[in-house]
Amino acid sequence: TMETASLLLMLLALVVLLCRLLGTHRTLRWPIFLVISSHMAIDLVLYIAVRLCILAIEWCSFKRRRRERLLEQAGNYDSWRRTAESLDVSEGRDGWRAEPQSRLYDWRHAVATTQRLRVAREASNVGGLISALEHCLKPNFCGVLEQELYTHARAG
């Protein structure tokens, strides 16, 4: 840290001053030079490592921005949806669709409601559809407003 470096430099300055006063500056010249040089070399290596890490992070961010640009260039929703689904497949973000079970929302209630809606629609039962849809109008129905649900895939 900075405190350690400043303490080391003050100690070094004190040793150099004592060596000058006592006449031993020729004896300690190389050890002091090596200590300072090694400290500078370590700083340089750490600086290069940090810069390489930043470069890698920016490169990954650039790839993500390029993918996002593909979505922005879509002319309509169908094009956007196809692009989003292909990006989800290429990034491995679509695996959750095969399994309806999740700890993030009440999947049992969602599956049961979907089944009720499907049966009512196939039977052309308007009253049953309205009854089933009334439950869906509640805020956070089945926990669908859970923020983590919307971070897995682009295409839903």
PDB file of C-alpha atoms in Angstrom:
ATOM      1  CA  THR A   1       0.000   0.000   0.000  1.00  0.00           C
ATOM      2  CA  MET A   2       0.960   3.634  -0.135  1.00  0.00           C
ATOM      3  CA  GLU A   3       1.720   3.790   3.585  1.00  0.00           C
ATOM      4  CA  THR A   4       4.121   0.865   3.354  1.00  0.00           C
ATOM      5  CA  ALA A   5       5.832   2.345   0.315  1.00  0.00           C
ATOM      6  CA  SER A   6       6.241   5.751   1.953  1.00  0.00           C
ATOM      7  CA  LEU A   7       7.544   4.138   5.145  1.00  0.00           C
ATOM      8  CA  LEU A   8      10.024   2.105   3.108  1.00  0.00           C
ATOM      9  CA  LEU A   9      11.203   5.205   1.271  1.00  0.00           C
ATOM     10  CA  MET A  10      11.647   7.140   4.533  1.00  0.00           C
ATOM     11  CA  LEU A  11      13.638   4.254   6.001  1.00  0.00           C
ATOM     12  CA  LEU A  12      15.731   4.135   2.853  1.00  0.00           C
ATOM     13  CA  ALA A  13      16.366   7.882   2.999  1.00  0.00           C
ATOM     14  CA  LEU A  14      17.450   7.540   6.632  1.00  0.00           C
ATOM     15  CA  VAL A  15      19.875   4.714   5.766  1.00  0.00           C
ATOM     16  CA  VAL A  16      21.325   6.734   2.883  1.00  0.00           C
ATOM     17  CA  LEU A  17      21.766   9.786   5.113  1.00  0.00           C
ATOM     18  CA  LEU A  18      23.506   7.731   7.799  1.00  0.00           C
ATOM     19  CA  CYS A  19      25.741   6.101   5.189  1.00  0.00           C
ATOM     20  CA  ARG A  20      26.747   9.523   3.844  1.00  0.00           C
ATOM     21  CA  LEU A  21      27.511  10.810   7.309  1.00  0.00           C
ATOM     22  CA  LEU A  22      29.458   7.701   8.313  1.00  0.00           C
ATOM     23  CA  GLY A  23      31.185   7.206   4.934  1.00  0.00           C
ATOM     24  CA  THR A  24      29.739   3.815   3.989  1.00  0.00           C
ATOM     25  CA  HIS A  25      27.779   4.962   0.948  1.00  0.00           C
ATOM     26  CA  ARG A  26      29.933   2.872  -1.395  1.00  0.00           C
ATOM     27  CA  THR A  27      29.189  -0.324   0.528  1.00  0.00           C
ATOM     28  CA  LEU A  28      25.408   0.078   0.561  1.00  0.00           C
ATOM     29  CA  ARG A  29      25.052   1.596  -2.918  1.00  0.00           C
ATOM     30  CA  TRP A  30      24.224  -1.696  -4.716  1.00  0.00           C
ATOM     31  CA  PRO A  31      21.895  -3.208  -2.103  1.00  0.00           C
ATOM     32  CA  ILE A  32      19.922   0.041  -1.991  1.00  0.00           C
ATOM     33  CA  PHE A  33      19.884   0.211  -5.787  1.00  0.00           C
ATOM     34  CA  LEU A  34      18.624  -3.388  -5.958  1.00  0.00           C
ATOM     35  CA  VAL A  35      15.881  -2.738  -3.415  1.00  0.00           C
ATOM     36  CA  ILE A  36      14.668   0.336  -5.291  1.00  0.00           C
ATOM     37  CA  SER A  37      14.940  -1.368  -8.680  1.00  0.00           C
ATOM     38  CA  SER A  38      13.060  -4.462  -7.504  1.00  0.00           C
ATOM     39  CA  HIS A  39      10.326  -2.269  -6.042  1.00  0.00           C
ATOM     40  CA  MET A  40       9.997  -0.453  -9.358  1.00  0.00           C
ATOM     41  CA  ALA A  41       9.980  -3.746 -11.284  1.00  0.00           C
ATOM     42  CA  ILE A  42       7.208  -5.139  -9.073  1.00  0.00           C
ATOM     43  CA  ASP A  43       5.180  -1.956  -9.591  1.00  0.00           C
ATOM     44  CA  LEU A  44       5.677  -2.245 -13.340  1.00  0.00           C
ATOM     45  CA  VAL A  45       4.589  -5.893 -13.417  1.00  0.00           C
ATOM     46  CA  LEU A  46       1.493  -5.136 -11.332  1.00  0.00           C
ATOM     47  CA  TYR A  47       0.639  -2.171 -13.555  1.00  0.00           C
ATOM     48  CA  ILE A  48       0.892  -4.326 -16.690  1.00  0.00           C
ATOM     49  CA  ALA A  49      -1.264  -7.041 -15.072  1.00  0.00           C
ATOM     50  CA  VAL A  50      -3.962  -4.501 -14.190  1.00  0.00           C
ATOM     51  CA  ARG A  51      -3.907  -3.038 -17.700  1.00  0.00           C
ATOM     52  CA  LEU A  52      -4.238  -6.534 -19.218  1.00  0.00           C
ATOM     53  CA  CYS A  53      -7.218  -7.275 -16.973  1.00  0.00           C
ATOM     54  CA  ILE A  54      -8.866  -4.014 -18.019  1.00  0.00           C
ATOM     55  CA  LEU A  55      -8.197  -4.838 -21.664  1.00  0.00           C
ATOM     56  CA  ALA A  56      -9.811  -8.280 -21.265  1.00  0.00           C
ATOM     57  CA  ILE A  57     -12.879  -6.792 -19.565  1.00  0.00           C
ATOM     58  CA  GLU A  58     -13.257  -4.185 -22.291  1.00  0.00           C
ATOM     59  CA  TRP A  59     -12.920  -6.866 -24.968  1.00  0.00           C
ATOM     60  CA  CYS A  60     -15.702  -8.940 -23.392  1.00  0.00           C
ATOM     61  CA  SER A  61     -17.827  -5.827 -23.062  1.00  0.00           C
ATOM     62  CA  PHE A  62     -17.227  -5.016 -26.739  1.00  0.00           C
ATOM     63  CA  LYS A  63     -18.478  -8.459 -27.776  1.00  0.00           C
ATOM     64  CA  ARG A  64     -21.604  -7.975 -25.668  1.00  0.00           C
ATOM     65  CA  ARG A  65     -22.195  -4.511 -27.123  1.00  0.00           C
ATOM     66  CA  ARG A  66     -21.846  -5.908 -30.644  1.00  0.00           C
ATOM     67  CA  ARG A  67     -24.562  -8.476 -29.854  1.00  0.00           C
ATOM     68  CA  GLU A  68     -26.763  -5.781 -28.352  1.00  0.00           C
ATOM     69  CA  ARG A  69     -26.303  -3.720 -31.505  1.00  0.00           C
ATOM     70  CA  LEU A  70     -27.742  -6.620 -33.528  1.00  0.00           C
ATOM     71  CA  LEU A  71     -30.885  -6.377 -31.422  1.00  0.00           C
ATOM     72  CA  GLU A  72     -31.061  -2.599 -31.821  1.00  0.00           C
ATOM     73  CA  GLN A  73     -30.822  -2.881 -35.604  1.00  0.00           C
ATOM     74  CA  ALA A  74     -33.861  -5.156 -35.835  1.00  0.00           C
ATOM     75  CA  GLY A  75     -36.544  -3.462 -37.900  1.00  0.00           C
ATOM     76  CA  ASN A  76     -39.573  -5.042 -36.206  1.00  0.00           C
ATOM     77  CA  TYR A  77     -40.511  -7.276 -33.307  1.00  0.00           C
ATOM     78  CA  ASP A  78     -40.359 -10.532 -35.283  1.00  0.00           C
ATOM     79  CA  SER A  79     -36.814  -9.783 -36.420  1.00  0.00           C
ATOM     80  CA  TRP A  80     -35.834  -8.762 -32.884  1.00  0.00           C
ATOM     81  CA  ARG A  81     -37.370 -11.929 -31.439  1.00  0.00           C
ATOM     82  CA  ARG A  82     -35.534 -14.201 -33.921  1.00  0.00           C
ATOM     83  CA  THR A  83     -32.246 -12.428 -33.202  1.00  0.00           C
ATOM     84  CA  ALA A  84     -32.790 -12.611 -29.437  1.00  0.00           C
ATOM     85  CA  GLU A  85     -33.629 -16.313 -29.585  1.00  0.00           C
ATOM     86  CA  SER A  86     -30.561 -17.091 -31.703  1.00  0.00           C
ATOM     87  CA  LEU A  87     -28.357 -15.136 -29.270  1.00  0.00           C
ATOM     88  CA  ASP A  88     -29.918 -17.013 -26.343  1.00  0.00           C
ATOM     89  CA  VAL A  89     -29.162 -20.342 -28.017  1.00  0.00           C
ATOM     90  CA  SER A  90     -25.582 -19.356 -28.885  1.00  0.00           C
ATOM     91  CA  GLU A  91     -24.926 -18.178 -25.316  1.00  0.00           C
ATOM     92  CA  GLY A  92     -26.625 -21.169 -23.685  1.00  0.00           C
ATOM     93  CA  ARG A  93     -29.339 -19.056 -22.068  1.00  0.00           C
ATOM     94  CA  ASP A  94     -32.279 -21.100 -23.343  1.00  0.00           C
ATOM     95  CA  GLY A  95     -31.907 -24.271 -21.263  1.00  0.00           C
ATOM     96  CA  TRP A  96     -34.380 -23.136 -18.605  1.00  0.00           C
ATOM     97  CA  ARG A  97     -37.271 -23.282 -21.087  1.00  0.00           C
ATOM     98  CA  ALA A  98     -37.226 -27.098 -21.118  1.00  0.00           C
ATOM     99  CA  GLU A  99     -38.006 -27.246 -17.378  1.00  0.00           C
ATOM    100  CA  PRO A 100     -40.981 -25.259 -16.024  1.00  0.00           C
ATOM    101  CA  GLN A 101     -39.896 -25.840 -12.417  1.00  0.00           C
ATOM    102  CA  SER A 102     -38.125 -22.941 -10.784  1.00  0.00           C
ATOM    103  CA  ARG A 103     -37.633 -21.527  -7.333  1.00  0.00           C
ATOM    104  CA  LEU A 104     -38.116 -18.013  -8.734  1.00  0.00           C
ATOM    105  CA  TYR A 105     -41.870 -18.202  -9.324  1.00  0.00           C
ATOM    106  CA  ASP A 106     -44.886 -20.349  -8.412  1.00  0.00           C
ATOM    107  CA  TRP A 107     -44.535 -22.701 -11.366  1.00  0.00           C
ATOM    108  CA  ARG A 108     -47.267 -25.099 -10.197  1.00  0.00           C
ATOM    109  CA  HIS A 109     -49.858 -22.320 -10.158  1.00  0.00           C
ATOM    110  CA  ALA A 110     -48.635 -21.026 -13.552  1.00  0.00           C
ATOM    111  CA  VAL A 111     -48.864 -24.485 -15.148  1.00  0.00           C
ATOM    112  CA  ALA A 112     -52.337 -25.069 -13.661  1.00  0.00           C
ATOM    113  CA  THR A 113     -53.575 -21.667 -14.881  1.00  0.00           C
ATOM    114  CA  THR A 114     -52.156 -22.296 -18.345  1.00  0.00           C
ATOM    115  CA  GLN A 115     -53.912 -25.656 -18.442  1.00  0.00           C
ATOM    116  CA  ARG A 116     -57.225 -24.070 -17.353  1.00  0.00           C
ATOM    117  CA  LEU A 117     -56.863 -21.394 -20.045  1.00  0.00           C
ATOM    118  CA  ARG A 118     -56.079 -24.002 -22.703  1.00  0.00           C
ATOM    119  CA  VAL A 119     -59.078 -26.166 -21.767  1.00  0.00           C
ATOM    120  CA  ALA A 120     -61.442 -23.168 -21.691  1.00  0.00           C
ATOM    121  CA  ARG A 121     -60.153 -21.906 -25.040  1.00  0.00           C
ATOM    122  CA  GLU A 122     -60.476 -25.305 -26.728  1.00  0.00           C
ATOM    123  CA  ALA A 123     -64.018 -25.655 -25.367  1.00  0.00           C
ATOM    124  CA  SER A 124     -64.861 -22.081 -26.458  1.00  0.00           C
ATOM    125  CA  ASN A 125     -65.917 -21.413 -22.873  1.00  0.00           C
ATOM    126  CA  VAL A 126     -65.792 -17.599 -22.630  1.00  0.00           C
ATOM    127  CA  GLY A 127     -66.890 -17.580 -18.983  1.00  0.00           C
ATOM    128  CA  GLY A 128     -64.128 -20.049 -18.075  1.00  0.00           C
ATOM    129  CA  LEU A 129     -61.567 -17.941 -19.926  1.00  0.00           C
ATOM    130  CA  ILE A 130     -62.655 -14.786 -18.104  1.00  0.00           C
ATOM    131  CA  SER A 131     -62.598 -16.590 -14.771  1.00  0.00           C
ATOM    132  CA  ALA A 132     -59.103 -17.953 -15.396  1.00  0.00           C
ATOM    133  CA  LEU A 133     -57.805 -14.627 -16.677  1.00  0.00           C
ATOM    134  CA  GLU A 134     -59.105 -12.717 -13.642  1.00  0.00           C
ATOM    135  CA  HIS A 135     -56.497 -14.469 -11.496  1.00  0.00           C
ATOM    136  CA  CYS A 136     -53.785 -13.410 -13.941  1.00  0.00           C
ATOM    137  CA  LEU A 137     -54.629  -9.712 -13.461  1.00  0.00           C
ATOM    138  CA  LYS A 138     -53.327  -9.643  -9.906  1.00  0.00           C
ATOM    139  CA  PRO A 139     -50.026  -7.822  -9.432  1.00  0.00           C
ATOM    140  CA  ASN A 140     -47.080 -10.207  -9.335  1.00  0.00           C
ATOM    141  CA  PHE A 141     -49.214 -13.179 -10.402  1.00  0.00           C
ATOM    142  CA  CYS A 142     -47.263 -16.359  -9.592  1.00  0.00           C
ATOM    143  CA  GLY A 143     -44.232 -14.206  -8.751  1.00  0.00           C
ATOM    144  CA  VAL A 144     -43.645 -13.161 -12.365  1.00  0.00           C
ATOM    145  CA  LEU A 145     -42.292  -9.761 -11.310  1.00  0.00           C
ATOM    146  CA  GLU A 146     -39.248 -11.356  -9.705  1.00  0.00           C
ATOM    147  CA  GLN A 147     -36.336  -9.436 -11.212  1.00  0.00           C
ATOM    148  CA  GLU A 148     -34.083 -12.482 -11.494  1.00  0.00           C
ATOM    149  CA  LEU A 149     -36.547 -14.038 -13.962  1.00  0.00           C
ATOM    150  CA  TYR A 150     -35.668 -11.369 -16.492  1.00  0.00           C
ATOM    151  CA  THR A 151     -31.893 -11.756 -16.347  1.00  0.00           C
ATOM    152  CA  HIS A 152     -31.560 -15.255 -17.851  1.00  0.00           C
ATOM    153  CA  ALA A 153     -32.558 -14.760 -21.467  1.00  0.00           C
ATOM    154  CA  ARG A 154     -33.338 -11.990 -23.891  1.00  0.00           C
ATOM    155  CA  ALA A 155     -36.308 -13.635 -25.606  1.00  0.00           C
ATOM    156  CA  GLY A 156     -38.236 -14.429 -22.438  1.00  0.00           C
TER     157      GLY A 156
END
